[in-house]
XYZ file of C-alpha atoms in Angstrom:
142
model
C 21.883 37.261 5.495
C 21.347 34.808 2.067
C 22.677 31.304 4.545
C 20.389 32.238 7.453
C 16.487 32.612 5.821
C 18.423 29.601 2.712
C 18.444 27.874 6.641
C 14.793 28.772 7.868
C 13.347 27.682 4.513
C 15.092 24.132 5.195
C 13.881 24.690 8.821
C 10.441 24.837 7.781
C 10.480 22.201 4.833
C 12.213 20.163 7.319
C 9.542 20.019 10.035
C 6.884 19.188 7.505
C 8.928 15.589 6.587
C 8.921 14.191 10.646
C 4.574 15.462 10.751
C 4.663 13.613 7.961
C 6.253 10.201 8.267
C 4.249 10.058 12.081
C 0.645 10.362 9.993
C 1.770 8.303 7.503
C 2.889 5.539 10.391
C -0.658 6.065 12.631
C -2.317 5.513 8.353
C -0.221 2.245 8.429
C -1.250 2.905 4.180
C 0.634 3.556 1.207
C -2.209 4.976 0.219
C -3.344 8.579 -0.724
C 1.304 9.316 -0.620
C 3.124 9.802 -3.140
C 6.831 7.861 -3.768
C 7.052 10.490 -7.144
C 6.340 12.542 -5.430
C 8.809 12.615 -1.527
C 11.596 10.700 -4.783
C 11.828 14.461 -6.193
C 12.256 16.155 -2.593
C 15.117 13.480 -2.416
C 16.596 14.941 -5.666
C 15.999 18.675 -4.281
C 17.581 18.632 -2.045
C 20.636 16.146 -2.886
C 20.734 18.960 -5.550
C 21.395 21.450 -3.385
C 23.930 20.163 -1.527
C 25.429 19.867 -4.818
C 24.598 23.188 -4.811
C 26.915 23.290 -2.263
C 29.627 21.838 -2.252
C 30.500 22.860 -6.439
C 29.733 26.877 -5.709
C 32.216 26.230 -2.747
C 29.695 27.772 -0.032
C 30.176 24.477 2.797
C 28.868 26.244 5.495
C 26.174 25.381 8.738
C 23.269 25.408 6.646
C 24.619 22.419 4.633
C 23.647 20.350 8.215
C 20.024 21.970 8.033
C 20.056 19.991 4.742
C 21.448 16.589 6.372
C 18.828 16.793 8.884
C 15.951 17.050 5.894
C 17.782 13.963 4.245
C 17.221 12.155 7.138
C 13.839 13.444 8.766
C 13.501 12.055 4.301
C 14.737 8.772 5.239
C 12.658 8.584 7.224
C 9.722 9.125 5.085
C 10.698 6.268 2.429
C 11.352 4.194 5.043
C 7.625 4.854 6.261
C 6.305 4.751 2.883
C 8.029 0.981 2.307
C 6.416 -0.965 5.055
C 3.130 1.250 4.074
C 3.106 -0.067 1.751
C 4.878 -3.541 2.700
C 0.905 -4.279 4.787
C -1.108 -3.109 2.424
C 0.435 -6.148 -0.137
C -0.416 -8.341 3.414
C -3.961 -6.592 4.020
C -4.400 -7.258 0.562
C -3.029 -10.779 1.173
C -5.894 -11.328 4.188
C -8.245 -9.637 2.011
C -7.723 -12.466 -0.668
C -7.598 -15.358 1.876
C -10.566 -14.285 3.406
C -12.465 -13.889 -0.341
C -11.486 -17.374 -0.839
C -13.012 -18.536 2.056
C -16.158 -16.996 2.025
C -15.842 -18.040 -1.794
C -15.139 -22.138 -0.807
C -18.254 -21.511 2.143
C -20.596 -20.809 -0.916
C -19.479 -23.618 -2.568
C -20.216 -26.048 -0.792
C -23.229 -23.882 1.007
C -25.054 -24.581 -3.040
C -23.266 -28.662 -3.161
C -25.402 -29.039 -0.033
C -28.232 -27.543 -1.548
C -27.652 -29.605 -4.813
C -27.163 -32.391 -2.872
C -29.826 -32.445 -0.434
C -33.162 -33.491 -2.193
C -31.561 -37.022 -4.184
C -32.440 -35.568 -6.972
C -36.351 -34.832 -6.632
C -36.768 -31.232 -6.944
C -36.599 -30.352 -10.811
C -33.691 -27.814 -10.892
C -31.454 -30.233 -9.976
C -32.939 -33.483 -11.096
C -30.599 -33.436 -13.594
C -28.086 -34.413 -11.007
C -29.437 -36.787 -9.131
C -26.669 -37.625 -6.113
C -24.248 -37.954 -8.315
C -21.735 -35.331 -7.135
C -19.631 -34.928 -10.549
C -22.494 -33.328 -11.613
C -23.100 -30.518 -9.730
C -18.675 -29.676 -9.565
C -19.523 -28.981 -13.326
C -22.599 -27.311 -12.936
C -21.072 -25.039 -9.412
C -17.804 -25.251 -12.571
C -19.772 -23.341 -14.733
C -20.516 -19.834 -11.461
C -17.530 -19.726 -10.885
C -16.144 -19.313 -14.493
C -18.876 -16.549 -15.164
């Protein structure tokens, strides 16, 4: 009876892992996923398997432990895939941000040069590109 109850507990826990892996795969982000939690669960299953071998109670329940380990492995695979996807998304964000900054910089330079130095605000730069670039560099250093 104890083996049956242990197997029921393992099946209940084990069914949650494929659902978690599916949900994480659909989300395509590691945000909200705790690798520490997955590690603790993995260590718990390893300890349960080790306990079976140490106690000499190698029986059919051990198969359920191994099935759960397969489900946990799937969670690890999805987690690391999502971490990579998050890094790629962050890189794309950075590229987009850099492109936007460059576009804003170009617009600012165009505005400073368009009046040929007649505007009192831009007169100190005249039509010299060096003066404009120096002023723009000051803006981006802030």
